[in-house]
XYZ file of C-alpha atoms in Angstrom:
459
model
C -14.579 -10.082 -18.013
C -17.997 -8.834 -19.088
C -19.528 -5.611 -17.900
C -22.343 -7.601 -16.257
C -19.825 -9.042 -13.791
C -19.152 -5.640 -12.292
C -21.273 -4.048 -9.583
C -21.723 -0.314 -9.449
C -23.549 2.358 -7.468
C -23.520 6.166 -7.472
C -21.591 7.703 -4.601
C -23.475 9.194 -1.650
C -23.383 12.847 -0.601
C -20.372 12.571 1.710
C -18.479 10.407 -0.769
C -19.252 12.953 -3.494
C -17.674 15.754 -1.456
C -14.483 13.684 -1.191
C -14.579 12.934 -4.924
C -14.621 16.716 -5.414
C -11.886 17.311 -2.818
C -9.270 14.747 -3.861
C -8.466 16.322 -7.271
C -7.563 19.511 -5.391
C -5.292 17.659 -2.983
C -7.404 16.811 0.054
C -8.328 13.238 0.941
C -5.366 11.143 -0.233
C -5.013 8.683 2.642
C -1.585 7.146 3.229
C -0.666 4.177 5.419
C 3.096 3.670 5.522
C 5.257 1.034 7.232
C 8.960 1.624 7.897
C 10.696 -1.771 7.846
C 14.230 -2.969 8.560
C 13.461 -6.406 7.089
C 13.041 -6.593 3.298
C 9.386 -7.171 2.389
C 8.447 -10.314 0.461
C 6.816 -8.737 -2.613
C 4.896 -11.804 -3.900
C 3.576 -12.439 -0.397
C 2.622 -8.759 0.013
C 0.712 -8.807 -3.260
C -1.184 -11.980 -2.284
C -1.979 -10.453 1.116
C -3.376 -7.326 -0.554
C -5.426 -9.552 -2.872
C -6.907 -11.138 0.266
C -7.806 -7.687 1.588
C -9.434 -6.764 -1.715
C -11.450 -9.987 -1.672
C -12.800 -9.344 1.808
C -13.350 -5.594 1.323
C -15.068 -4.802 -2.010
C -14.474 -1.064 -1.644
C -10.713 -1.651 -1.815
C -10.965 -3.245 -5.252
C -13.362 -0.616 -6.577
C -12.672 1.856 -9.344
C -13.892 5.441 -9.351
C -15.727 6.522 -12.496
C -16.986 9.976 -13.481
C -19.862 10.761 -15.841
C -19.143 14.206 -17.281
C -22.605 14.528 -18.841
C -24.362 14.158 -15.471
C -21.478 15.388 -13.264
C -21.780 12.266 -11.111
C -19.321 9.761 -9.655
C -19.783 6.016 -9.218
C -17.925 3.242 -7.419
C -17.607 0.251 -9.733
C -16.430 -3.028 -8.240
C -15.019 -5.907 -10.307
C -15.500 -9.410 -8.891
C -11.827 -10.191 -8.321
C -8.709 -8.522 -6.864
C -6.313 -6.817 -9.253
C -3.804 -4.726 -7.274
C -0.174 -4.754 -8.402
C 2.619 -3.762 -5.996
C 5.023 -1.276 -7.571
C 8.631 -1.418 -6.312
C 11.040 1.520 -6.369
C 14.590 0.470 -5.501
C 16.923 2.535 -3.352
C 18.869 3.835 -6.346
C 15.654 5.345 -7.726
C 14.303 6.530 -4.365
C 17.444 8.514 -3.597
C 16.363 11.436 -5.814
C 13.430 12.035 -3.433
C 15.595 12.203 -0.317
C 16.478 15.704 0.889
C 19.548 16.903 2.763
C 17.386 18.323 5.565
C 18.551 16.555 8.764
C 15.134 17.191 10.349
C 13.298 15.207 7.667
C 13.904 11.452 7.513
C 13.832 9.396 4.317
C 10.666 7.698 5.594
C 8.952 11.062 6.119
C 9.984 12.200 2.635
C 8.360 9.097 1.116
C 5.144 9.575 3.112
C 4.910 13.199 1.973
C 5.636 12.174 -1.618
C 2.779 9.663 -1.482
C 0.333 12.198 -0.001
C 1.022 14.448 -2.971
C 1.057 11.786 -5.705
C -2.477 12.312 -7.009
C -3.380 9.290 -9.134
C -6.961 10.492 -9.575
C -6.236 13.511 -11.767
C -4.444 13.822 -15.102
C -1.654 16.373 -15.766
C -4.152 18.504 -17.707
C -6.486 18.644 -14.684
C -9.090 16.199 -15.991
C -10.237 13.262 -13.883
C -8.749 9.820 -14.471
C -11.354 7.342 -15.722
C -11.775 4.006 -13.904
C -9.103 4.911 -11.365
C -8.221 2.361 -8.683
C -9.052 3.527 -5.159
C -6.131 1.529 -3.679
C -2.491 1.779 -4.786
C 0.462 -0.075 -3.224
C 4.126 0.937 -3.424
C 7.367 -0.317 -1.887
C 10.386 1.999 -1.620
C 13.964 1.169 -0.774
C 15.030 3.864 1.693
C 18.586 2.567 2.032
C 20.388 -0.750 1.714
C 18.759 -1.850 4.979
C 15.455 0.073 5.188
C 12.201 -0.102 3.244
C 8.822 1.622 3.192
C 5.593 -0.199 2.327
C 2.920 2.352 1.432
C -0.812 2.011 0.754
C -2.431 5.053 -0.870
C -6.243 5.139 -0.714
C -8.954 7.470 -2.029
C -10.726 8.714 1.109
C -14.191 8.436 -0.480
C -13.741 4.659 -0.437
C -12.098 4.231 2.967
C -11.821 6.408 6.085
C -9.201 6.253 8.840
C -11.003 3.547 10.825
C -11.358 1.237 7.828
C -7.806 1.889 6.648
C -6.318 1.091 10.049
C -8.433 -2.060 10.332
C -6.972 -3.192 7.001
C -3.485 -2.257 8.204
C -3.943 -4.455 11.282
C -5.072 -7.320 9.051
C -2.040 -6.810 6.812
C 0.375 -6.677 9.767
C -1.219 -9.848 11.146
C -0.706 -11.641 7.849
C 2.900 -10.414 7.657
C 3.558 -11.690 11.181
C 1.992 -15.122 10.501
C 3.474 -15.418 7.056
C 0.051 -16.341 5.675
C -1.674 -14.438 2.899
C -5.228 -15.671 3.363
C -5.886 -14.604 6.944
C -9.100 -16.591 7.034
C -10.989 -13.838 5.206
C -14.242 -14.696 3.522
C -14.884 -13.333 0.078
C -17.403 -10.496 -0.005
C -19.111 -9.243 -3.126
C -21.553 -6.593 -1.976
C -20.292 -3.044 -2.353
C -20.535 -0.969 0.829
C -23.348 1.536 1.289
C -22.723 5.241 1.784
C -23.193 6.744 5.242
C -26.422 8.512 4.186
C -28.026 5.120 3.483
C -27.294 3.919 7.016
C -28.347 6.848 9.218
C -31.235 5.844 11.536
C -34.647 7.268 10.629
C -35.260 10.780 11.894
C -31.637 11.574 12.772
C -31.079 13.803 9.746
C -34.430 15.600 9.941
C -34.222 19.350 10.102
C -37.020 21.793 9.226
C -36.424 23.811 6.064
C -36.103 27.130 7.883
C -33.788 25.650 10.518
C -31.552 24.329 7.741
C -31.508 27.767 6.144
C -30.654 29.474 9.439
C -27.860 26.980 10.094
C -26.403 27.422 6.622
C -26.474 31.199 7.081
C -24.911 30.800 10.509
C -22.027 28.703 9.177
C -21.445 31.202 6.355
C -21.556 34.364 8.500
C -19.556 32.790 11.304
C -16.777 31.886 8.865
C -16.294 35.570 8.065
C -15.421 36.280 11.704
C -12.955 33.421 12.091
C -9.251 33.993 12.664
C -6.656 31.810 10.971
C -3.106 30.793 11.598
C -0.922 33.332 9.777
C -0.490 32.412 6.096
C 3.109 32.584 4.854
C 2.671 32.065 1.097
C -0.735 32.167 -0.584
C 0.486 32.327 -4.191
C 2.532 29.163 -4.796
C 0.783 25.853 -5.515
C 0.466 23.712 -2.416
C 1.346 20.275 -1.153
C 0.820 18.409 2.129
C 3.614 17.980 4.655
C 3.619 16.767 8.255
C 5.497 17.019 11.517
C 5.264 14.700 14.509
C 4.105 15.441 18.038
C 5.418 12.718 20.353
C 5.259 12.266 24.113
C 6.712 9.553 26.326
C 4.599 7.009 28.153
C 4.715 8.769 31.539
C 3.525 12.104 30.151
C 0.951 10.362 27.973
C -0.393 8.506 31.012
C -0.724 11.785 32.952
C -2.565 13.404 30.063
C -5.003 10.521 29.676
C -5.569 10.394 33.443
C -6.284 14.121 33.480
C -8.834 13.714 30.684
C -10.498 10.771 32.412
C -10.742 12.554 35.770
C -12.482 15.488 34.078
C -14.827 13.384 31.991
C -13.438 14.557 28.655
C -11.638 12.903 25.752
C -8.152 13.516 24.414
C -9.570 15.366 21.381
C -10.721 18.232 23.621
C -7.257 18.587 25.137
C -5.474 18.549 21.764
C -7.891 21.145 20.415
C -7.304 23.360 23.450
C -3.504 23.097 23.118
C -3.771 23.931 19.418
C -5.978 26.970 20.065
C -3.631 28.333 22.733
C -0.526 27.715 20.586
C -2.090 29.343 17.517
C -3.017 32.514 19.357
C 0.353 32.642 21.142
C 2.119 32.478 17.752
C 0.588 35.859 16.835
C 2.022 37.754 19.827
C -1.277 39.546 20.409
C -1.872 41.604 23.553
C -3.643 39.621 26.253
C -7.343 40.307 26.289
C -7.652 40.730 22.515
C -10.228 38.198 21.384
C -9.947 35.966 18.338
C -12.487 33.392 17.198
C -11.137 30.069 15.931
C -12.959 27.112 14.415
C -12.238 23.469 15.247
C -13.551 20.379 13.473
C -13.987 17.162 15.453
C -14.331 14.016 13.360
C -16.422 11.200 14.787
C -16.705 7.609 13.575
C -20.436 6.921 13.172
C -20.258 3.140 12.609
C -21.676 2.172 16.028
C -24.552 4.663 15.584
C -25.745 3.534 12.150
C -28.535 1.189 11.105
C -27.326 -1.451 10.638
C -24.489 -1.065 13.145
C -21.143 -1.453 11.384
C -17.851 -2.765 12.762
C -14.462 -1.089 12.466
C -13.631 -3.648 9.771
C -16.398 -2.351 7.500
C -14.499 -0.403 4.836
C -16.078 2.813 3.560
C -16.345 6.437 4.651
C -18.443 6.613 7.834
C -17.049 9.657 9.641
C -18.888 12.896 10.227
C -17.631 16.289 11.358
C -18.904 18.625 14.045
C -17.613 22.193 13.734
C -17.510 24.567 16.692
C -15.936 27.987 17.152
C -14.267 29.281 20.306
C -13.285 32.767 21.455
C -9.681 32.895 22.705
C -8.275 35.977 24.463
C -4.945 34.723 25.815
C -4.119 33.459 29.282
C -6.565 30.520 29.082
C -5.992 27.563 31.382
C -5.387 24.436 29.286
C -7.712 22.138 31.228
C -10.525 24.684 31.482
C -10.365 25.310 27.732
C -10.211 21.556 27.070
C -13.425 21.080 29.059
C -15.035 23.898 27.095
C -14.029 22.541 23.668
C -15.006 18.968 24.485
C -18.328 19.968 26.075
C -19.260 21.967 22.964
C -18.555 18.926 20.791
C -20.315 16.493 23.131
C -23.448 18.641 23.358
C -23.594 18.986 19.568
C -23.271 15.232 19.197
C -26.039 14.635 21.737
C -28.209 16.895 19.566
C -27.392 14.724 16.515
C -25.529 17.474 14.659
C -23.089 14.843 13.337
C -26.075 13.568 11.308
C -28.352 16.596 10.839
C -25.568 18.868 9.543
C -23.897 16.371 7.175
C -25.649 17.662 4.053
C -25.016 21.310 5.012
C -21.285 20.784 5.589
C -20.913 18.736 2.400
C -22.613 21.520 0.443
C -20.388 24.220 1.965
C -17.278 22.113 1.375
C -18.134 21.732 -2.318
C -18.936 25.455 -2.598
C -15.533 26.328 -1.116
C -13.816 23.982 -3.591
C -15.626 25.587 -6.534
C -15.151 29.135 -5.182
C -11.874 29.382 -3.209
C -12.231 33.169 -3.168
C -15.004 32.734 -0.591
C -12.311 31.797 1.960
C -9.698 34.212 3.412
C -6.847 34.785 0.931
C -8.415 32.002 -1.178
C -6.602 29.648 1.205
C -9.499 27.137 1.369
C -9.031 26.852 5.132
C -12.247 25.660 6.775
C -10.969 25.557 10.368
C -7.820 26.054 12.397
C -7.529 22.424 13.450
C -9.204 19.067 12.953
C -8.992 16.224 15.466
C -10.582 12.778 15.665
C -12.924 12.128 18.576
C -11.012 8.994 19.574
C -7.309 8.233 19.109
C -6.057 5.052 17.497
C -4.674 2.711 20.175
C -2.015 0.266 18.955
C 0.457 -2.197 20.453
C 3.232 -2.844 17.946
C 6.440 -3.439 19.940
C 6.235 -7.182 19.257
C 6.270 -6.533 15.505
C 9.752 -5.011 15.638
C 11.320 -8.433 15.940
C 8.663 -10.316 13.966
C 8.662 -8.276 10.740
C 11.212 -5.507 11.374
C 8.566 -2.792 11.922
C 10.489 0.339 12.872
C 7.721 2.919 12.528
C 4.425 3.579 10.784
C 2.283 6.580 9.888
C -1.368 6.906 8.921
C -2.559 10.305 7.682
C -4.163 12.102 4.741
C -3.467 15.130 2.545
C -5.213 18.452 3.275
C -3.660 21.024 0.920
C -6.884 21.513 -1.037
C -9.845 22.345 1.191
C -9.363 21.717 4.910
C -7.865 22.893 8.215
C -4.487 24.479 8.797
C -3.550 21.515 11.002
C -5.030 18.012 10.806
C -4.064 15.838 13.770
C -3.929 12.065 13.232
C -3.384 10.911 16.798
C -2.234 7.477 17.937
C -1.491 6.019 21.359
C 1.230 3.609 20.306
C 2.579 1.285 22.980
C 1.413 3.793 25.591
C 2.959 6.849 23.917
C 1.147 9.703 22.177
C 2.218 10.063 18.551
C 0.434 12.578 16.309
C 1.065 13.087 12.618
C 0.262 16.791 12.187
C -0.500 17.469 8.514
C -0.489 20.999 7.078
C -0.608 22.723 3.660
C 2.785 23.944 2.415
C 3.914 26.649 1.659
C 0.712 28.239 2.975
C 2.396 27.313 6.241
C 6.145 26.646 6.385
C 7.767 23.652 8.030
C 9.505 25.924 10.540
C 6.214 27.658 11.376
C 4.570 24.298 12.013
C 7.555 22.866 13.900
C 7.407 25.909 16.200
C 3.621 25.598 16.616
C 3.735 21.868 17.402
C 6.674 22.413 19.759
C 4.574 25.007 21.595
C 1.624 22.610 21.704
C 3.900 19.995 23.284
C 5.144 22.515 25.863
C 1.543 23.450 26.696
C 0.628 19.772 27.105
C 3.701 19.128 29.285
C 2.758 22.075 31.509
C -0.679 20.466 31.768
C 1.032 17.220 32.849
C 2.873 19.077 35.626
C -0.370 20.677 36.743
C -2.034 17.271 36.786
C 0.829 15.758 38.792
C 0.680 18.630 41.277
C-alpha cells in the first residue's frame, strides 16, 4: 500500500488537547459488552471491519511529529482491525477477590488503564490505531467484548452510535449492516462552528482567561486521600429502578430543567456533606457540563458522524449546606443553559483547551498537583437505550460506556444512561487520589439525596 493511498490531516485544537491528555491517562474511551453467549470472533471482526469502512476515523492512526510538536490523523483506505482474544484461564489473573467488584467491572477498569498510545519509557507510540478490540473470557459461561477508542477520534455520541450498529449486526447475524464505504476523514469541531460563534474580543478573551485562572484558586475539591502514588481510573455504579427514575425525570420536566442539573446538584450536596463542615460555611465547587454540538454545527452532523464534537461549559457554585436539591438543580441547570445561550460552548473552546494543556504540562498549578479541573462532569443529555430484547437475542447481560480521567479531569465523571427506563450511571474517578470506599460512600449519598428528591416529588 503506497503512502499516496493514505489520507491525513493535522488534528484540530480540541483534538490536540485530547492527544495531550491521553498519554497521562485521560480520554481512553471504553465500550464493553457483558455476554452470556460466546461471541463469534470471525463475525465480530467482519462487523468491526464494516464499522471501519463506514467511519474513517475508526480506521485512522495517530501520528506525532516531534520536530513540530504536532499530531495528525492518518487514514488508510481499508479496514485493518484485529480482535484479540484472552481466554478465561488468562483473564483469571485480573480478577480480584473483592466481592463488591465483578469480573466484568475488573475488565472494564483494566481496559481504561491499558494505554496503547504511550510506550513504557513515556514516549508516544508512532502510527497507533485509534480503535482496539478485545474479547475476554470472564468464566466458562461469560464473556466481555471491549472496544477501546482514543477520545480525540471519537466522543461518547459517536462511540455509542457505533455500539448500536454493532449490536444491530450481532442481533441480525449480518456483518455488512448496509453501510456505505466512506473515505473522507472527519473534520475537527473548529472547522464546523458557524461563522461568528467563536468571536470574542481580545480583551474579553484575556479577562475570561484570567477569570478562569483566579476562580480555580478559590475552588474546593473532594478530599484527596493519596496524592503521591501513580493513578488509574476506576468506577462505581449509581443505579435506580424504573419508578424512581420516572419520578426524577418527571420532576425535571415539570421544572423545565434537564437531568444533568439534578445530578450536578446531588453531587455538590454529597461532596460538601462528606466533609462534615458546619452549616453556613461556604465552599465553591466547579462543575463541567459536556454538550454535544453536532446539531449546532455547519454543516449539521448526525449522531452517527464519528469524531469529537463535544464542548464543555464550566460553572462554579457556592454551597453552604442545607440546600434543597430541586432548588440547587434549577440553579445549576440555569447557569449552564444561560452560558449555552450566550455561545460559551463555542467562544470558550480555545480558552479551555489552552488551560487544559497548561495543567497537563504544569500539574503543580492545580491543588496538590492533583490535576483536578472540577468536582464533577456530567453530559447535558443522558443516553437512552432499550436493550432488554438483546438479552435473549445475543445474551447481552450488561454494558458500560465510559472513559478514563486519572490524568487531567474532574474528581467524578458521570456517564449517565437511561436503560430500559432505569437510571444507570458509570461514575469514574481517579484512584488512589480517591479510594473506592470514599467513592462508594459518595455515590451512595448521591443516591439517597436523589431518592429523597423522589419522595418530595411524589408528595
